Every structure is written in structure tokens, then in C-alpha cells.
mmCIF file of C-alpha atoms and ligand atoms in Angstrom:
data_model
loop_
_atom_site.group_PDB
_atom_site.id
_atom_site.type_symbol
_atom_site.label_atom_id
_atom_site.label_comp_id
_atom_site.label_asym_id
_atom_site.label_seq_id
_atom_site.Cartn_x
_atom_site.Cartn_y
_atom_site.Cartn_z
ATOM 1 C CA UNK A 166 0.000 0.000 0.000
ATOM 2 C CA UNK A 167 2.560 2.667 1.091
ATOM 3 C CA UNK A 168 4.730 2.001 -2.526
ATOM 4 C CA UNK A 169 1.298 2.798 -4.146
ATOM 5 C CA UNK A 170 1.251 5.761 -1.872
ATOM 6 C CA UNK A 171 4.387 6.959 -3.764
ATOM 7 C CA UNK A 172 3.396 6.786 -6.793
ATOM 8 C CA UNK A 173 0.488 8.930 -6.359
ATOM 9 C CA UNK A 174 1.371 11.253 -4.332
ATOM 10 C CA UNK A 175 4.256 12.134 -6.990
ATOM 11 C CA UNK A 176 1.391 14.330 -8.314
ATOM 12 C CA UNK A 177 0.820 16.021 -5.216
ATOM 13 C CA UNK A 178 1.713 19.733 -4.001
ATOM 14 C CA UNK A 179 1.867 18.410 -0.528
ATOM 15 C CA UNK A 180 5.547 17.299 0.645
ATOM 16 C CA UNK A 181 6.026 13.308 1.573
ATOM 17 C CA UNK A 182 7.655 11.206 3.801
ATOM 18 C CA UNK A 183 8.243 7.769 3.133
ATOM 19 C CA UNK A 184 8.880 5.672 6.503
ATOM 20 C CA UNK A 185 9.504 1.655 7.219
ATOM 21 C CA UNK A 186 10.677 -0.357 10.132
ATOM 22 C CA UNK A 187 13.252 -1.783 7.444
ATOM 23 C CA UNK A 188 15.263 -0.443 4.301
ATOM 24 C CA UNK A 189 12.665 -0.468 0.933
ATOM 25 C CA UNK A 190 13.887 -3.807 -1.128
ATOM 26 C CA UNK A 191 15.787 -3.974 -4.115
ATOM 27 C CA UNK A 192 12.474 -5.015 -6.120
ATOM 28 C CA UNK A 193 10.476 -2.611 -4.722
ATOM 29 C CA UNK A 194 12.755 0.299 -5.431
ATOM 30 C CA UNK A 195 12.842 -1.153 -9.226
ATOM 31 C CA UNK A 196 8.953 -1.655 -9.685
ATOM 32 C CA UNK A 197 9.056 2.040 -8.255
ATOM 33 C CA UNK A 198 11.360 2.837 -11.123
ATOM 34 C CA UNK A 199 9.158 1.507 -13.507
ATOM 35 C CA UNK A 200 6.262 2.423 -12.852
ATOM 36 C CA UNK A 201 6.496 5.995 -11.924
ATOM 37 C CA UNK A 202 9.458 7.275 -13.504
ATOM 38 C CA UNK A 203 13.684 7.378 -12.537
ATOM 39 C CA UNK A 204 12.704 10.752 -10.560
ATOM 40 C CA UNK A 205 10.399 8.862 -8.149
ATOM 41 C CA UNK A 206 11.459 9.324 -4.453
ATOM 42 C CA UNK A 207 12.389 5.766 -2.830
ATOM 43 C CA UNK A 208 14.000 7.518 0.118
ATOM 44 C CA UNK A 209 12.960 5.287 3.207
ATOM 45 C CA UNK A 210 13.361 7.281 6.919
ATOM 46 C CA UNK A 211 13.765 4.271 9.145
ATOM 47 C CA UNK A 212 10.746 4.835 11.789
ATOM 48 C CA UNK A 213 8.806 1.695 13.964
ATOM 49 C CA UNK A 214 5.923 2.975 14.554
ATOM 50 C CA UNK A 215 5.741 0.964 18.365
ATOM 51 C CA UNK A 216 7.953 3.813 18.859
ATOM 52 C CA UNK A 217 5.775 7.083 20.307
ATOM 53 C CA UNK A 218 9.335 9.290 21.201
ATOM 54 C CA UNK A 219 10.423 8.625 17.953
ATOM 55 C CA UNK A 220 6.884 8.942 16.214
ATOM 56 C CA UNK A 221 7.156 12.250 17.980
ATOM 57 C CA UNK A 222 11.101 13.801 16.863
ATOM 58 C CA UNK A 223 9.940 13.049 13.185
ATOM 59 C CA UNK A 224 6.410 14.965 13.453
ATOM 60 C CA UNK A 225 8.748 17.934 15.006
ATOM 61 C CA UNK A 226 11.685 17.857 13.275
ATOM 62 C CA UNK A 227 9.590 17.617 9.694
ATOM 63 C CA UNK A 228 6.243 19.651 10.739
ATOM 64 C CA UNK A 229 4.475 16.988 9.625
ATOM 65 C CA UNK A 230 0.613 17.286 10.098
ATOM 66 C CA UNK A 231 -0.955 14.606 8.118
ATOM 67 C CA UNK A 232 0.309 11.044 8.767
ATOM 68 C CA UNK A 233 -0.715 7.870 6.672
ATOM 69 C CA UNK A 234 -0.541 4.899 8.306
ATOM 70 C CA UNK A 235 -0.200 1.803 5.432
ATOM 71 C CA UNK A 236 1.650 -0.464 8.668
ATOM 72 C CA UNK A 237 0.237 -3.505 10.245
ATOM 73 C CA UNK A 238 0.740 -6.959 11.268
ATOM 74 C CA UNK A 239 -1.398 -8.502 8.269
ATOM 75 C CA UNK A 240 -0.910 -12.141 8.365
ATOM 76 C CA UNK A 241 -4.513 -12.814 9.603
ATOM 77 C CA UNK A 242 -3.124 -16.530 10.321
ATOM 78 C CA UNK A 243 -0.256 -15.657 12.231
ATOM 79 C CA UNK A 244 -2.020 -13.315 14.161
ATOM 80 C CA UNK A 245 -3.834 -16.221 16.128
ATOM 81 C CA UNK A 246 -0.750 -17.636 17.602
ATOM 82 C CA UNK A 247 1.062 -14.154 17.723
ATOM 83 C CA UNK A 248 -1.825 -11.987 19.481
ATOM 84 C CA UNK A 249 1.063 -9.866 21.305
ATOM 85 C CA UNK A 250 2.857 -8.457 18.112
ATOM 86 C CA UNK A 251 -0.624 -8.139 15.871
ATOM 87 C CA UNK A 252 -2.420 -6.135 19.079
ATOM 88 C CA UNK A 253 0.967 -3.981 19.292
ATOM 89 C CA UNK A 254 1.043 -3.422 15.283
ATOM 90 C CA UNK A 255 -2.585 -2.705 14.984
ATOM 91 C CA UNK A 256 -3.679 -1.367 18.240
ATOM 92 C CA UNK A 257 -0.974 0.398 19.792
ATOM 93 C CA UNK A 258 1.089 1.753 17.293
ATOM 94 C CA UNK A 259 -2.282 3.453 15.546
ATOM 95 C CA UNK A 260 -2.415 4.861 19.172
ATOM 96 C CA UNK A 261 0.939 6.261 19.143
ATOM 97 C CA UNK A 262 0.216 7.840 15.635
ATOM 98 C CA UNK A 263 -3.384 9.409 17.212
ATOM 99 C CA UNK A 264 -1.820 10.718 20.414
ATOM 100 C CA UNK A 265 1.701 12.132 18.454
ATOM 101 C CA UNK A 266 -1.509 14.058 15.667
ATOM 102 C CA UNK A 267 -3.510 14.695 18.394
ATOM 103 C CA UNK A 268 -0.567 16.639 20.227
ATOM 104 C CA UNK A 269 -0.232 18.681 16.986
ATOM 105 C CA UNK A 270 -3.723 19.430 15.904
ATOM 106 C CA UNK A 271 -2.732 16.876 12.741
ATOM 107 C CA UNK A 272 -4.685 14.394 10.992
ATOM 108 C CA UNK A 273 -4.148 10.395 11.439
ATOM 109 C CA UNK A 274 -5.365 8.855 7.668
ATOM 110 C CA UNK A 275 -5.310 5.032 9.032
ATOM 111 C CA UNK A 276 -6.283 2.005 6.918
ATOM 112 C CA UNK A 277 -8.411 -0.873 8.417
ATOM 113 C CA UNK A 278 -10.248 -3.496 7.240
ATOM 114 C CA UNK A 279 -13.226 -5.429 6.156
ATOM 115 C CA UNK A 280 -12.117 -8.090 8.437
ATOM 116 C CA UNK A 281 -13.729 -6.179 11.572
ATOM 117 C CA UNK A 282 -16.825 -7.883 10.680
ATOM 118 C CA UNK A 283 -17.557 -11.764 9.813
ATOM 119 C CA UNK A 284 -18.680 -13.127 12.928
ATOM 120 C CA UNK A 285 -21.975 -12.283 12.267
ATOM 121 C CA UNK A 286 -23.821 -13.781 9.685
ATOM 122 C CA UNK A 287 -25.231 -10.895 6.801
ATOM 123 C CA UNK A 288 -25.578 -11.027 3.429
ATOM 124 C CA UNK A 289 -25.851 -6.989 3.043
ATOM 125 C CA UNK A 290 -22.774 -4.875 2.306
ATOM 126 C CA UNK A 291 -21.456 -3.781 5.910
ATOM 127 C CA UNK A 292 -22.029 0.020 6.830
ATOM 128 C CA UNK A 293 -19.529 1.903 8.779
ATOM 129 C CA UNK A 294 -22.088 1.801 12.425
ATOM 130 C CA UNK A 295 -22.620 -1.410 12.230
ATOM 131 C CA UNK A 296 -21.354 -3.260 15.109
ATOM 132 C CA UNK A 297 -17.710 -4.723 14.630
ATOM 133 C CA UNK A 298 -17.576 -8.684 14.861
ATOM 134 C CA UNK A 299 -13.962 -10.014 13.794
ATOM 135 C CA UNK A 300 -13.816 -13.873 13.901
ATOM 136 C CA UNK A 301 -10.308 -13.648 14.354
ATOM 137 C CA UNK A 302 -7.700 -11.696 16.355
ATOM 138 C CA UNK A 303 -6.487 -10.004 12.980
ATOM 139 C CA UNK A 304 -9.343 -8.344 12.864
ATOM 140 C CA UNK A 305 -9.711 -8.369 16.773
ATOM 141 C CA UNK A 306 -6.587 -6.527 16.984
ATOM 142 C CA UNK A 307 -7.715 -3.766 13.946
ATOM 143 C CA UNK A 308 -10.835 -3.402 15.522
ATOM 144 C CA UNK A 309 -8.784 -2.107 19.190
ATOM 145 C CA UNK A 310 -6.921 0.092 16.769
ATOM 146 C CA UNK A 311 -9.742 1.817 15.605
ATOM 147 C CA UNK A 312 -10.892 2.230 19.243
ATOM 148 C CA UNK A 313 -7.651 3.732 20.102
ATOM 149 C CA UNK A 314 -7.982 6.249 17.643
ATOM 150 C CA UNK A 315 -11.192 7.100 18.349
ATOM 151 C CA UNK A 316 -10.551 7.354 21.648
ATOM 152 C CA UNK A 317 -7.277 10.007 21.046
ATOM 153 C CA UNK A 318 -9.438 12.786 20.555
ATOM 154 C CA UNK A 319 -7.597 13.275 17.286
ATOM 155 C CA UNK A 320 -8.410 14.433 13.830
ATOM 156 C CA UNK A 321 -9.034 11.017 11.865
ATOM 157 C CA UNK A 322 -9.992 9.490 8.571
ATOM 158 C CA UNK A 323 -10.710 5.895 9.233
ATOM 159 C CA UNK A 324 -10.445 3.634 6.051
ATOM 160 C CA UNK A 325 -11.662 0.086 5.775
ATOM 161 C CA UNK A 326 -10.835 -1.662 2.765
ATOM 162 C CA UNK A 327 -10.684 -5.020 1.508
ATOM 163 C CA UNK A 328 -8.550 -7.744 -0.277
ATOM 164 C CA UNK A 329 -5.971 -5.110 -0.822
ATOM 165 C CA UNK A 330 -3.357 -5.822 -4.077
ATOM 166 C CA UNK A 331 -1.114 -4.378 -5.959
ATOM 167 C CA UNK A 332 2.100 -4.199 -7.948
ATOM 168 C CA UNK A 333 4.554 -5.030 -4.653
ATOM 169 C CA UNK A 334 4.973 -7.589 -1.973
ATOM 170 C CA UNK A 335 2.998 -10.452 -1.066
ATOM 171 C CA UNK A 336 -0.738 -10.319 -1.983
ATOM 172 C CA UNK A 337 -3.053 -12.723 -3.559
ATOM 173 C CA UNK A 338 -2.664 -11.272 -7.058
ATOM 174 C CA UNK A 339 1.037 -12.018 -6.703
ATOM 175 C CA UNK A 340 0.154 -14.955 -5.879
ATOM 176 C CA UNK A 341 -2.156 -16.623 -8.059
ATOM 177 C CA UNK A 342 -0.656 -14.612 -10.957
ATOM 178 C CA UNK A 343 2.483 -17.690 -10.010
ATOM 179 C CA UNK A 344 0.050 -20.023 -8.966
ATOM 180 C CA UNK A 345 -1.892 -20.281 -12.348
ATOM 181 C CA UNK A 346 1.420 -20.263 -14.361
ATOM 182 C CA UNK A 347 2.857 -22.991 -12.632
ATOM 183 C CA UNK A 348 -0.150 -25.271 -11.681
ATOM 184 C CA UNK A 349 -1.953 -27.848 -14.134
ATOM 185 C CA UNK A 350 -4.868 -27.120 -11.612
ATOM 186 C CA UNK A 351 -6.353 -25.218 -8.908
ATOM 187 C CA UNK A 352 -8.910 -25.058 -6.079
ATOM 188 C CA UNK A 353 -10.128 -21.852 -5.259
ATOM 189 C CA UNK A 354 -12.374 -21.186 -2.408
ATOM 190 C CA UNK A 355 -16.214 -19.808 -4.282
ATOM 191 C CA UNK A 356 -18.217 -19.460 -0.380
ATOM 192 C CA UNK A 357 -16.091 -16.374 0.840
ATOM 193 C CA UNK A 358 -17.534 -13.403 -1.329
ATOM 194 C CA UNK A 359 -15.925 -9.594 -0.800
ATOM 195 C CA UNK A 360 -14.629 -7.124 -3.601
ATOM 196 C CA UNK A 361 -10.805 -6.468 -4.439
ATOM 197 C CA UNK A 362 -9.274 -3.361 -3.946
ATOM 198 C CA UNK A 363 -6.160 -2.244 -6.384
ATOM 199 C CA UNK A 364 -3.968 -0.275 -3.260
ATOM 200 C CA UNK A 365 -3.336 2.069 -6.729
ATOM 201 C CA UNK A 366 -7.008 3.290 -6.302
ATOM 202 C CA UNK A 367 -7.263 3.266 -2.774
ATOM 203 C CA UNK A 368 -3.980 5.757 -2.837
ATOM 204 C CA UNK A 369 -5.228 8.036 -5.451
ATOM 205 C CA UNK A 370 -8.717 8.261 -2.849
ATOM 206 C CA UNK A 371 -6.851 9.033 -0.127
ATOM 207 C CA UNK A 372 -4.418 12.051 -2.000
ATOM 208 C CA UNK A 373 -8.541 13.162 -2.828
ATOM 209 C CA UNK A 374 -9.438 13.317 0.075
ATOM 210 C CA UNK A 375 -6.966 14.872 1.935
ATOM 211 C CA UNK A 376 -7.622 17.857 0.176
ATOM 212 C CA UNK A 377 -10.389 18.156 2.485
ATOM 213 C CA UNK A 378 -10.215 16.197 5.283
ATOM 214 C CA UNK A 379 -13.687 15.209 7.185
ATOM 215 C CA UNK A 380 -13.288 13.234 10.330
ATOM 216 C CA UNK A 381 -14.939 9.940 10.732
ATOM 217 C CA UNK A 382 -15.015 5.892 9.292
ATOM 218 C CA UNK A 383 -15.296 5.436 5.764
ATOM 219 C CA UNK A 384 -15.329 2.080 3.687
ATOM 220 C CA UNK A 385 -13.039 1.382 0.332
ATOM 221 C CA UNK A 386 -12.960 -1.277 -1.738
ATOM 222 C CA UNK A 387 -13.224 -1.722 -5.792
ATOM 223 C CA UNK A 388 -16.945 -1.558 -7.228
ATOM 224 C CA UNK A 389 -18.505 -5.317 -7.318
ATOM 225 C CA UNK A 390 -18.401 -8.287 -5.752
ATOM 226 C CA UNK A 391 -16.863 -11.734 -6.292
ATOM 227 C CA UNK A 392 -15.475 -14.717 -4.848
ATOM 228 C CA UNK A 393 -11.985 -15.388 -4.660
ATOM 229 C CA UNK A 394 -12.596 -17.900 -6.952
ATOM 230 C CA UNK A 395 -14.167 -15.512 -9.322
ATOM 231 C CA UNK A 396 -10.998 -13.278 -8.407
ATOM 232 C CA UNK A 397 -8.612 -16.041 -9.609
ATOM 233 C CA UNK A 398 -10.588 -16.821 -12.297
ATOM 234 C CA UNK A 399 -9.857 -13.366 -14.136
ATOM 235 C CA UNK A 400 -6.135 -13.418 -12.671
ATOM 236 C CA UNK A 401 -6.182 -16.483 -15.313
ATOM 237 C CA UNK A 402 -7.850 -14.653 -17.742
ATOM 238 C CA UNK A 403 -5.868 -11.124 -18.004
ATOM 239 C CA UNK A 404 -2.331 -12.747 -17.635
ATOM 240 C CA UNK A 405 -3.194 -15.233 -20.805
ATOM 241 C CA UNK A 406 -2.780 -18.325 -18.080
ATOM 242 C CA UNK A 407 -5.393 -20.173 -19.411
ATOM 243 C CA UNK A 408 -4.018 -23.485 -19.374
ATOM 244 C CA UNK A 409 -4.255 -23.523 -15.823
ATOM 245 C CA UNK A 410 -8.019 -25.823 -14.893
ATOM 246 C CA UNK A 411 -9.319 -23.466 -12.104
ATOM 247 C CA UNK A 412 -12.210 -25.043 -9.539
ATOM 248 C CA UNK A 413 -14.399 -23.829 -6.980
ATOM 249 C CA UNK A 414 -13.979 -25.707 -3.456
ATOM 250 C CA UNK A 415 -15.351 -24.838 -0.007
ATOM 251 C CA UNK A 416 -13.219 -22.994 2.777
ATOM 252 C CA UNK A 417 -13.478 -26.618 4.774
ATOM 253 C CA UNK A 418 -11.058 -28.094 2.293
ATOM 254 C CA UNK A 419 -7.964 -25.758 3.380
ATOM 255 C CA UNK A 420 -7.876 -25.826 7.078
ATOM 256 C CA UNK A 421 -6.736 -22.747 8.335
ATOM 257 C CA UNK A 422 -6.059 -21.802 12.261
ATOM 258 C CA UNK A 423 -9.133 -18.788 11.858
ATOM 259 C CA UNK A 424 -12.473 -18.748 10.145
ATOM 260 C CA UNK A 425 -12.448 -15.886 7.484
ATOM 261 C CA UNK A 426 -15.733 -13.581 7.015
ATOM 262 C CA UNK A 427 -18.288 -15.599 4.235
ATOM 263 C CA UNK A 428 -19.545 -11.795 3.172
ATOM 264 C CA UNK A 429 -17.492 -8.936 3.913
ATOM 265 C CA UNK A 430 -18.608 -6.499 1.216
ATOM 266 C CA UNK A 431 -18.316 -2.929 2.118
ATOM 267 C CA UNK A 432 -21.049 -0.322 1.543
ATOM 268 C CA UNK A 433 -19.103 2.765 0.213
ATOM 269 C CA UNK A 434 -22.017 4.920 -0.212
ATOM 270 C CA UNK A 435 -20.699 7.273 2.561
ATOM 271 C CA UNK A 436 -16.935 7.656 1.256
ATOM 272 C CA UNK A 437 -18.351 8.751 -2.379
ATOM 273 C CA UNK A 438 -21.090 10.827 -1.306
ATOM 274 C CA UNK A 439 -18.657 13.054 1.233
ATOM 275 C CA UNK A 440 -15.563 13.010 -0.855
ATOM 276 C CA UNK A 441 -17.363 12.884 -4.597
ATOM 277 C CA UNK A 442 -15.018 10.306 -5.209
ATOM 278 C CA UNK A 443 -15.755 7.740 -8.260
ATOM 279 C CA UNK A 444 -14.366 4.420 -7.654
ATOM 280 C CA UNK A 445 -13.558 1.871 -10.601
ATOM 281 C CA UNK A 446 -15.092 -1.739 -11.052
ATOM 282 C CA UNK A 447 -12.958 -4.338 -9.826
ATOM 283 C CA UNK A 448 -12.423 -6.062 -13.143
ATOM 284 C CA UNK A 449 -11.095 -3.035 -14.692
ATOM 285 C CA UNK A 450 -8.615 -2.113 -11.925
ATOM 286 C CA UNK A 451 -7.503 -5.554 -11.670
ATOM 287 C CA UNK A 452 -6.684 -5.615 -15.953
ATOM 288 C CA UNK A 453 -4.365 -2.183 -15.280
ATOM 289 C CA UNK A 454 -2.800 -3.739 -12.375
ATOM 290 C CA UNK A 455 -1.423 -6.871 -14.185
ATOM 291 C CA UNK A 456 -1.133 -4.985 -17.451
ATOM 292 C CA UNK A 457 1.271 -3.191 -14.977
ATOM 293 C CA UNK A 458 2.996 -5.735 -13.502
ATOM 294 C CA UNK A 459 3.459 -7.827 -16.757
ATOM 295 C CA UNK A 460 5.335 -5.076 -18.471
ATOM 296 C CA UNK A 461 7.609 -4.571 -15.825
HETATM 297 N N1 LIG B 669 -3.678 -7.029 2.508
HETATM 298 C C1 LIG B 669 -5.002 -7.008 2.556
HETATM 299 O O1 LIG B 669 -5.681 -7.800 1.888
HETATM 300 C C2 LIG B 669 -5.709 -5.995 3.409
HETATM 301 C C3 LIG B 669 -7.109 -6.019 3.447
HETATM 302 C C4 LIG B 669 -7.762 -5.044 4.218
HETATM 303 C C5 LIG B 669 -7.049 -4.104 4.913
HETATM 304 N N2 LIG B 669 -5.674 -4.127 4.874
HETATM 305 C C6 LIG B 669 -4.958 -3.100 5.629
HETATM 306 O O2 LIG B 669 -4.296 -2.269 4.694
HETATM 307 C C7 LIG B 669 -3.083 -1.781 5.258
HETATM 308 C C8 LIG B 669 -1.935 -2.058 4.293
HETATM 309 O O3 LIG B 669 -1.849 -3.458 4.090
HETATM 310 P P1 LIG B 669 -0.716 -4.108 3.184
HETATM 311 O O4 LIG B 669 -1.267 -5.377 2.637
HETATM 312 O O5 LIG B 669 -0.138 -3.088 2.259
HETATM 313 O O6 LIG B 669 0.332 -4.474 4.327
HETATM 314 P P2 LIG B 669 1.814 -5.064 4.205
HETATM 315 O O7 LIG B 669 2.194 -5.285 2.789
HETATM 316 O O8 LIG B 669 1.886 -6.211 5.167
HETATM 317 O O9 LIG B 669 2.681 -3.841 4.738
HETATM 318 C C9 LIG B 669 2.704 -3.500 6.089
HETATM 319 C C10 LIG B 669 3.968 -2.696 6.305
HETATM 320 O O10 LIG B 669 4.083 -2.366 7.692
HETATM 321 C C11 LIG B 669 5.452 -2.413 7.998
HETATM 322 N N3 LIG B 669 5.724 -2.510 9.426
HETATM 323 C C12 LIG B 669 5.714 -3.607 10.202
HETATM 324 N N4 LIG B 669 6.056 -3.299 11.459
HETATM 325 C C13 LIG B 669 6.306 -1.969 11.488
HETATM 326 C C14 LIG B 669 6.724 -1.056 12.502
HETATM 327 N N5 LIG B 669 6.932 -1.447 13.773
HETATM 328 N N6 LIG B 669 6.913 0.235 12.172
HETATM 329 C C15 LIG B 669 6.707 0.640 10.923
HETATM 330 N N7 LIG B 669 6.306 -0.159 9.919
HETATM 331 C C16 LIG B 669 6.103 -1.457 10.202
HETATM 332 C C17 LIG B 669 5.891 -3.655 7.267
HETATM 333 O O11 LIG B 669 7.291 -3.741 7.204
HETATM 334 P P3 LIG B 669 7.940 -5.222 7.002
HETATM 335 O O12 LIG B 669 7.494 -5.691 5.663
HETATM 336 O O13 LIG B 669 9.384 -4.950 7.105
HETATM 337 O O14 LIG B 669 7.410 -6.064 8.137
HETATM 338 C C18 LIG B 669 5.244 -3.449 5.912
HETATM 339 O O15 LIG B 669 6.023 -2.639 5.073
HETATM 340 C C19 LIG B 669 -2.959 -2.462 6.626
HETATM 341 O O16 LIG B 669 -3.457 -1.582 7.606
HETATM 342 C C20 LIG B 669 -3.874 -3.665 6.534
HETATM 343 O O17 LIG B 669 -4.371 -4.041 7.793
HETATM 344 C C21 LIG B 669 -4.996 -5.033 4.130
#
């Protein structure tokens, strides 16, 4: 997400800083290359975010008044056997990031996620009031950190978004973009249904917005809704890997240490109606994304 952050804020008056608990890697520095040009800044300020003093020398020494936070602890299966580091990630370092805005009338932008809810069965895309049931301590743990936020007293834009992909890193794109090159056949899971969100879009909403801030929740994702067997499916089809014999299968046929939300489709009604944002169909953003990625 915070690579995709780069890119689009390239075209931004505003002045960024790009932070990480580690040095950017080799590959993401070249995808950054490619994709946005050999003037794009891939300057990394080492910052961990667990950190409030040193959360707090960077927002003084820079005057920074607007901080994104792309960081978590995101593997939703490691999370149930490493509930310590996930609640620190996602709860308490969110804090840190309220309380070091709050202290200079700044705004926290913080990403969460669709994975708040699930427990409860629905089959209507979640609102941002509805009640937060996680059925794991992933979401648990994002869930706190929105809490924590709330509770700060700062300035905050709360985004929830879903299945997030892109260009960089691990993410299911990546993924099955390998998967359905190198496999005869797959199973794909057809009875968990949400919508994809291309981080490139979810970026480019949040450089919008920022241009006038409005407190409060809001929910992101790409227009639609599909499986991730559906998502797979047109993986396949835009990356010409259509040898690959892709099947639907139920979520009981990959054990997994946490059950994952059946329906987690966000309602974004309220993030286009404040922001008069448009937001592209899933299908479309995931075609630019490998187009993208292929050319690299
Ligand atoms: N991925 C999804 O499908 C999805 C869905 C819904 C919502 N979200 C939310 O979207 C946001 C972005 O997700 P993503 O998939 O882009 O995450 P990601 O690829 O896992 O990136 C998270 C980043 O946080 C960094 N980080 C870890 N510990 C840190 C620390 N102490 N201080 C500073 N940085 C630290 C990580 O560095 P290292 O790589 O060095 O650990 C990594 O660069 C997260 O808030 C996530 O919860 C994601």
C-alpha cells in the first residue's frame, strides 16, 4: 500500500515522507522505477511505529501534520498464535500515531479493514455503524486500533478496505498470478464473497481526500463483488494463463487456524457521497494492475 502511496502522491503539491521499520527492497525500489518514472522518491526514513518518542522527533523535526498509516501486522493466520505483536502493530502503534496528531492538531489517515466484521452472519454490504464482529484476532486486533484512535481525541480518517493488491509484496494477485502459471490445476475457495481493492485506487482516494479532510469511518474497496474464486478466475484470464483448470472448493477443504468472514462487502455509499469520489469496477482495476505488472 505505502509504494502505491508513492506513486500517487508524486502528483501532489503536498511534501512526503516515506517511513519503514526496514530499508525499501531492491524489487520494490525497481517496480518504483518503472512504474512511476527514474525521478520517483524511494528515500525510506527508518521509523517503527511501536515507537511514540520517535513517532514524535519526526512529526517535530519535519512539521508533519498529516500522517498515513499503510503499517500492520497482516498475516490474519499468524495473528492467532502471535496476538502480542498483531495487538501492538494494529492497536498500539495506531495509538501512538493518534496521540503524536492529536498533540499537533494533525490528521491520522489510518487504513483498516473489512475483516472487523464476519462473525456475524449478513448477506448486506457492511455500513460503517454497524457493530464490529472479527472472527479472528487479525481483525480483533484492527478493531482495538480503531478504538484507540477514536478514543485520542484526534483528527481522523478511518479507512476500511478489503482484499488489498497491488504491484509489490505479497498479496493474492502475486500470488495466483504464479500459482496459475505454474499449476496444471487449482482449487479456489467460491463461499467467501468480498470485492478487491487495487492499493493504486485506494492511494489516489486518499491524495482526494486529503484535500479536504472530514473526520470519521469510511469504507473502500473496488466496485462489485466476487469470490476469490471468481478473483482467480480473471487473474487467469488477463495474464493469458489459461491453461491452468481453475475449480471452486469450499473454505473446509484448506484448514486454516481462523475462520475468514463468508460476506465482507463494504457499503461505500458514505466515502463517495462526502468526498465525490468515483471508484472503478474491480475487473477493470484488476486488468491495469497486471497490465502493470506484466510489463515490468
Ligand atoms: N492485505 C489485505 O488484503 C488488506 C485487506 C484489508 C485491509 N488491509 C490493511 O491495509 C493496510 C496495508 O496493508 P498491506 O497489505 O499493504 O500491508 P503489508 O504489505 O503487510 O505492509 C505493512 C507494512 O508495515 C510495515 N511494518 C511492520 N512493522 C512496522 C513497525 N513497527 N513500524 C513501521 N512499519 C512497520 C511492514 O514492514 P515489514 O514488511 O518490514 O514487516 C510493511 O512494510 C494495513 O493496515 C492492513 O491491515 C490489508
Amino acid at each position: 500500500m505505502g509504494n502505491e502511496m508513492r506513486i500517487v502522491s508524486q502528483g501532489s503539491n503536498d511534501k512526503y515522507i516515506f517511513t519503514d521499520v526496514v530499508d525499501a527492497s531492491e524489487e520494490s525500489i525497481a517496480m518504483l522505477r518503472k512504474l512511476a518514472g527514474p525521478n520517483v522518491d524511494v528515500s525510506t526514513v527508518k521509523l517503527d511505529i511501536t515507537d511514540l518518542e520517535a513517532i514524535r522527533k519526526i512529526v517535530k523535526a519535519e512539521g508533519v501534520s498529516v500522517i498515513v498509516n499503510c503499517a500492520a501486522y497482516t498475516n490474519v493466520d499468524g495473528a492467532e498464535t502471535n496476538q502480542d505483536i498483531a495487538e501492538l502493530l494494529n492497536a498500539k502503534a495506531p495509538q501512538n500515531l493518534a496521540i503524536a496528531m492529536k498533540e499537533v492538531g494533525g490528521t491520522l489517515v489510518h487504513i483498516s479493514t473489512d475483516y472487523v466484521f464476519g462473525k456475524e452472519p449478513y448477506n448486506t454490504p457492511c455500513r460503517e455503524d454497524q457493530k464490529g464482529t472479527p472472527t479472528g484476532v487479525y481483525g480483533l486486533t484492527k478493531l482495538h486500533g480503531e478504538q484507540n484512535i477514536l478514543a485520542s481525541g484526534c483528527n481522523y480518517i478511518i479507512i476500511r478496505t478489503a482484499w488489498l493488491y497491488s504491484e509489490f509484496g505479497k498479496n493474492f494477485v502475486r500470488t495466483m498470478l504464479n500459482l496459475t502459471a505454474t499449476r496444471p490445476e487449482l482449487k479456489v475457495v467460491f463461499d467467501q464473497v468480498g470485492t478487491p481493492t487495487y492499493a493504486f485506487d485506494l492511494a489516489e482516494a486518499i491524495v482526494a481526500i486529503l484535500k479536504k479532510p472530514q473526520t470519521g469511518i469510511y469504507h473502500y474497496s473496488n466496485e462489485g463483488v466476487c469470490s476469490w474464486y471468481d478473483f482467480t478466475k480473471m487473474i487467469a484470464e488477463y495474464s493469458g494463463h489459461t491453461a491452468c483448470n481453475i475449480q471452486p472448493c469450499h473454505s473446509d477443504e484448506f484448514p486454516s487456524p481462523v475462520k475468514r468472514p463468508a460476506f465482507s462487502v463494504l457499503d461505500k455509499t458514505k466515502i463517495k457521497q462526502t468526498f465525490g469520489i468515483t471508484i472503478p469496477y474491480w475487473t477493470v482495476s484488476l486488468s491495469k494492475c497486471i497490465t502493470k505488472y506484466t510489463n515490468k
